[in-house]
């Protein structure tokens, strides 16, 4: 009887210990996940000092020539960028940079950075992505240092924004799906914000646009996560031409 009671007590204590460890592990994982979300929210919001608010990604010309005058037109424009244009390519490049950084493949990361800079189709798009990329790396190095950002700074040369975001996110142990979702959310949010100032649209219209684009942002992030550099490519020619025309637009609010 005594042996059975002792055995039962040991079994109960073991079970309690296992449950306690499991709960602590789950709580630790939850805290880690929350910390990752906090960092992404901080890095990819309009308040982060990369100057995103000063770029329209060619959308300003789309408003000027009458292509974008309504919520429907805005959603269609951003839809094309996410499906066929720069939004999709940025997600692929961010994923490639994330994988290289996570693996400590710094020469591979440098190759991704060179490719990203070479793929920009217009002078203003190049200015936009490279200026934000360097500004992002500088801000991270000052407030959120990690080996990945040190490597990026040591590389010198051109640094596109999605490459900087992907590499730094991996350097901080953040997951690729969350990184891509955060990046694309910021990409879409900045375009909608620009449209509110240009079309003009009301704040509620902006929220309607974001709500309608939510499924596409989620789908694009999911599609980009397993992508490779072979998946780069696009056909959003109107948006590219708009960016070219913006270079000589007479009056403008934005740098691109």
Short mmCIF file of C-alpha atoms in Angstrom, two decimals:
data_model
loop_
_atom_site.label_atom_id
_atom_site.label_comp_id
_atom_site.label_asym_id
_atom_site.label_seq_id
_atom_site.Cartn_x
_atom_site.Cartn_y
_atom_site.Cartn_z
CA UNK A 1 0.00 0.00 0.00
CA UNK A 2 2.79 2.41 0.98
CA UNK A 3 4.63 1.64 -2.25
CA UNK A 4 1.47 2.30 -4.28
CA UNK A 5 0.87 5.59 -2.49
CA UNK A 6 4.47 6.66 -3.01
CA UNK A 7 4.30 5.68 -6.66
CA UNK A 8 1.06 7.62 -7.07
CA UNK A 9 2.58 10.67 -5.43
CA UNK A 10 5.64 10.48 -7.70
CA UNK A 11 3.43 10.10 -10.76
CA UNK A 12 1.28 13.07 -9.68
CA UNK A 13 4.37 15.21 -9.01
CA UNK A 14 5.83 14.24 -12.38
CA UNK A 15 2.57 15.15 -14.12
CA UNK A 16 2.42 18.50 -12.33
CA UNK A 17 6.05 19.19 -13.24
CA UNK A 18 5.40 18.38 -16.89
CA UNK A 19 2.30 20.58 -16.95
CA UNK A 20 4.20 23.42 -15.26
CA UNK A 21 7.09 23.19 -17.72
CA UNK A 22 4.66 23.02 -20.65
CA UNK A 23 2.79 26.08 -19.41
CA UNK A 24 5.99 28.01 -18.87
CA UNK A 25 7.22 27.07 -22.33
CA UNK A 26 3.92 28.10 -23.89
CA UNK A 27 3.99 31.40 -21.99
CA UNK A 28 7.60 32.01 -23.10
CA UNK A 29 6.66 31.31 -26.72
CA UNK A 30 3.67 33.62 -26.45
CA UNK A 31 5.85 36.40 -25.03
CA UNK A 32 8.43 35.83 -27.77
CA UNK A 33 5.74 35.96 -30.44
CA UNK A 34 4.33 39.14 -28.94
CA UNK A 35 7.79 40.71 -28.88
CA UNK A 36 8.24 39.84 -32.55
CA UNK A 37 4.90 41.39 -33.46
CA UNK A 38 5.82 44.49 -31.46
CA UNK A 39 9.08 44.88 -33.37
CA UNK A 40 7.44 44.45 -36.75
CA UNK A 41 4.72 46.94 -35.84
CA UNK A 42 7.39 49.42 -34.75
CA UNK A 43 9.61 48.96 -37.79
CA UNK A 44 6.89 48.95 -40.44
CA UNK A 45 4.59 51.74 -39.31
CA UNK A 46 4.57 55.23 -40.76
CA UNK A 47 6.32 56.63 -37.69
CA UNK A 48 9.54 54.66 -38.32
CA UNK A 49 12.14 57.07 -39.76
CA UNK A 50 12.53 55.80 -43.31
CA UNK A 51 10.65 58.64 -45.02
CA UNK A 52 7.98 56.38 -46.53
CA UNK A 53 5.39 59.17 -46.34
CA UNK A 54 7.27 61.17 -48.98
CA UNK A 55 6.91 58.53 -51.73
CA UNK A 56 3.83 57.60 -53.76
CA UNK A 57 5.43 54.86 -55.88
CA UNK A 58 4.13 56.52 -59.07
CA UNK A 59 0.58 56.72 -57.76
CA UNK A 60 0.68 60.53 -57.91
CA UNK A 61 0.88 60.40 -61.70
CA UNK A 62 -1.96 57.88 -61.76
CA UNK A 63 -4.09 60.47 -59.98
CA UNK A 64 -2.83 63.27 -62.23
CA UNK A 65 -3.82 61.51 -65.46
CA UNK A 66 -7.22 60.49 -64.10
CA UNK A 67 -6.61 56.76 -63.74
CA UNK A 68 -7.15 56.80 -59.97
CA UNK A 69 -10.21 58.80 -58.89
CA UNK A 70 -12.21 56.31 -56.81
CA UNK A 71 -11.77 53.61 -54.20
CA UNK A 72 -12.35 50.96 -56.86
CA UNK A 73 -9.58 52.39 -59.04
CA UNK A 74 -7.20 52.59 -56.07
CA UNK A 75 -7.85 48.99 -55.08
CA UNK A 76 -7.33 47.84 -58.67
CA UNK A 77 -4.02 49.74 -58.87
CA UNK A 78 -2.66 48.25 -55.64
CA UNK A 79 -4.03 44.82 -56.60
CA UNK A 80 -1.92 44.88 -59.77
CA UNK A 81 1.19 45.88 -57.83
CA UNK A 82 0.73 43.01 -55.37
CA UNK A 83 -0.11 40.45 -58.02
CA UNK A 84 1.98 41.46 -61.02
CA UNK A 85 4.31 44.27 -60.00
CA UNK A 86 6.66 45.74 -57.45
CA UNK A 87 4.71 44.56 -54.40
CA UNK A 88 5.13 40.95 -55.46
CA UNK A 89 8.80 41.36 -56.37
CA UNK A 90 9.55 43.12 -53.09
CA UNK A 91 8.03 40.19 -51.20
CA UNK A 92 10.16 37.69 -53.14
CA UNK A 93 13.31 39.74 -52.48
CA UNK A 94 12.46 40.11 -48.79
CA UNK A 95 12.01 36.33 -48.53
CA UNK A 96 15.35 35.68 -50.23
CA UNK A 97 17.10 38.17 -47.94
CA UNK A 98 15.44 36.59 -44.90
CA UNK A 99 16.65 33.11 -45.84
CA UNK A 100 20.21 34.28 -46.55
CA UNK A 101 20.38 36.16 -43.25
CA UNK A 102 18.87 33.28 -41.27
CA UNK A 103 21.50 30.94 -42.73
CA UNK A 104 24.37 33.37 -42.14
CA UNK A 105 25.00 33.40 -45.88
CA UNK A 106 26.33 36.95 -46.09
CA UNK A 107 27.73 36.62 -49.61
CA UNK A 108 24.31 35.36 -50.72
CA UNK A 109 22.67 38.32 -48.98
CA UNK A 110 24.98 40.69 -50.84
CA UNK A 111 23.94 39.09 -54.13
CA UNK A 112 20.26 39.57 -53.27
CA UNK A 113 20.95 43.21 -52.42
CA UNK A 114 22.71 43.78 -55.75
CA UNK A 115 19.90 42.11 -57.66
CA UNK A 116 17.22 44.13 -55.88
CA UNK A 117 18.95 47.40 -56.72
CA UNK A 118 19.42 46.37 -60.35
CA UNK A 119 15.74 45.44 -60.79
CA UNK A 120 14.33 48.91 -60.06
CA UNK A 121 12.69 50.02 -63.34
CA UNK A 122 12.83 53.81 -62.92
CA UNK A 123 15.07 56.44 -61.35
CA UNK A 124 12.47 57.43 -58.78
CA UNK A 125 11.66 53.85 -57.80
CA UNK A 126 15.40 53.34 -57.30
CA UNK A 127 15.64 56.45 -55.13
CA UNK A 128 12.62 55.30 -53.13
CA UNK A 129 13.78 51.80 -52.29
CA UNK A 130 17.47 52.60 -51.75
CA UNK A 131 16.82 55.65 -49.58
CA UNK A 132 14.39 53.72 -47.40
CA UNK A 133 16.69 50.70 -47.23
CA UNK A 134 19.63 52.69 -45.91
CA UNK A 135 17.45 54.71 -43.55
CA UNK A 136 15.93 51.50 -42.19
CA UNK A 137 19.36 49.94 -41.60
CA UNK A 138 20.62 53.09 -39.87
CA UNK A 139 17.62 53.27 -37.54
CA UNK A 140 17.87 49.56 -36.70
CA UNK A 141 21.59 49.81 -35.99
CA UNK A 142 20.96 52.65 -33.54
CA UNK A 143 18.01 51.21 -31.64
CA UNK A 144 17.71 47.48 -32.48
CA UNK A 145 21.27 46.24 -33.22
CA UNK A 146 21.97 42.73 -34.48
CA UNK A 147 24.63 40.98 -36.53
CA UNK A 148 22.53 41.11 -39.69
CA UNK A 149 22.33 44.90 -39.74
CA UNK A 150 26.05 45.14 -38.99
CA UNK A 151 26.69 42.95 -42.01
CA UNK A 152 24.40 45.08 -44.16
CA UNK A 153 26.20 48.25 -43.16
CA UNK A 154 29.59 46.65 -43.75
CA UNK A 155 28.60 45.69 -47.29
CA UNK A 156 28.28 49.30 -48.35
CA UNK A 157 26.77 49.88 -51.76
CA UNK A 158 23.08 49.80 -52.57
CA UNK A 159 20.53 48.42 -50.15
CA UNK A 160 16.91 48.05 -51.22
CA UNK A 161 14.21 48.39 -48.59
CA UNK A 162 12.75 44.84 -48.79
CA UNK A 163 16.24 43.35 -48.54
CA UNK A 164 16.97 45.38 -45.41
CA UNK A 165 13.67 44.39 -43.80
CA UNK A 166 14.03 40.69 -44.62
CA UNK A 167 17.62 40.46 -43.41
CA UNK A 168 17.01 42.34 -40.17
CA UNK A 169 13.85 40.37 -39.36
CA UNK A 170 15.76 37.11 -39.67
CA UNK A 171 18.58 38.61 -37.59
CA UNK A 172 16.09 39.19 -34.79
CA UNK A 173 14.63 35.69 -35.09
CA UNK A 174 11.31 36.82 -36.54
CA UNK A 175 9.39 34.37 -38.72
CA UNK A 176 9.26 34.76 -42.49
CA UNK A 177 5.43 34.70 -42.85
CA UNK A 178 5.00 37.45 -40.26
CA UNK A 179 7.81 39.47 -41.83
CA UNK A 180 6.25 39.34 -45.28
CA UNK A 181 2.81 40.15 -43.94
CA UNK A 182 4.18 43.14 -42.04
CA UNK A 183 6.13 44.40 -45.02
CA UNK A 184 3.21 44.13 -47.43
CA UNK A 185 0.85 45.73 -44.92
CA UNK A 186 3.20 48.71 -44.73
CA UNK A 187 3.50 48.80 -48.52
CA UNK A 188 -0.27 48.88 -49.00
CA UNK A 189 -0.86 51.25 -46.12
CA UNK A 190 1.56 53.80 -47.53
CA UNK A 191 -0.11 53.74 -50.96
CA UNK A 192 -3.57 54.16 -49.43
CA UNK A 193 -2.27 57.02 -47.29
CA UNK A 194 -0.87 58.72 -50.40
CA UNK A 195 -4.21 58.30 -52.18
CA UNK A 196 -6.06 59.94 -49.29
CA UNK A 197 -3.96 63.04 -49.82
CA UNK A 198 -4.04 63.03 -53.61
CA UNK A 199 -7.41 61.88 -54.94
CA UNK A 200 -8.69 62.99 -52.41
CA UNK A 201 -10.51 60.21 -50.59
CA UNK A 202 -12.00 60.27 -47.11
CA UNK A 203 -10.64 58.35 -44.15
CA UNK A 204 -13.51 55.88 -44.37
CA UNK A 205 -12.72 55.26 -48.03
CA UNK A 206 -9.16 54.49 -47.01
CA UNK A 207 -10.38 51.92 -44.51
CA UNK A 208 -12.64 50.37 -47.15
CA UNK A 209 -9.64 50.03 -49.46
CA UNK A 210 -7.52 48.40 -46.74
CA UNK A 211 -10.34 46.00 -45.88
CA UNK A 212 -10.79 44.96 -49.50
CA UNK A 213 -7.04 44.46 -49.96
CA UNK A 214 -6.61 42.38 -46.81
CA UNK A 215 -7.25 38.97 -48.45
CA UNK A 216 -4.82 39.78 -51.24
CA UNK A 217 -2.10 40.89 -48.84
CA UNK A 218 -2.50 37.64 -46.90
CA UNK A 219 -2.45 35.58 -50.11
CA UNK A 220 0.61 37.39 -51.48
CA UNK A 221 2.54 36.90 -48.25
CA UNK A 222 1.64 33.21 -48.28
CA UNK A 223 2.64 32.85 -51.92
CA UNK A 224 5.94 34.66 -51.41
CA UNK A 225 7.06 32.67 -48.36
CA UNK A 226 8.17 29.57 -50.34
CA UNK A 227 9.24 31.59 -53.40
CA UNK A 228 12.72 31.73 -54.91
CA UNK A 229 14.45 34.36 -57.01
CA UNK A 230 13.23 32.46 -60.07
CA UNK A 231 9.74 33.73 -59.21
CA UNK A 232 10.70 37.36 -59.79
CA UNK A 233 8.91 39.08 -62.63
CA UNK A 234 6.03 41.38 -63.37
CA UNK A 235 3.73 42.97 -65.88
CA UNK A 236 2.45 46.12 -64.14
CA UNK A 237 3.62 48.31 -67.01
CA UNK A 238 1.16 51.13 -66.38
CA UNK A 239 2.50 51.63 -62.86
CA UNK A 240 6.09 51.63 -64.17
CA UNK A 241 5.23 54.17 -66.86
CA UNK A 242 3.45 56.31 -64.26
CA UNK A 243 6.65 56.33 -62.22
CA UNK A 244 8.62 57.45 -65.29
CA UNK A 245 6.13 60.22 -66.05
CA UNK A 246 6.25 61.39 -62.46
CA UNK A 247 9.91 62.33 -62.91
CA UNK A 248 8.85 65.30 -65.05
CA UNK A 249 5.46 66.02 -63.50
CA UNK A 250 5.11 69.79 -63.14
CA UNK A 251 3.51 69.98 -59.70
CA UNK A 252 3.81 67.18 -57.19
CA UNK A 253 3.68 66.41 -53.47
CA UNK A 254 5.76 63.24 -53.47
CA UNK A 255 9.30 62.29 -54.45
CA UNK A 256 8.13 59.32 -56.53
#
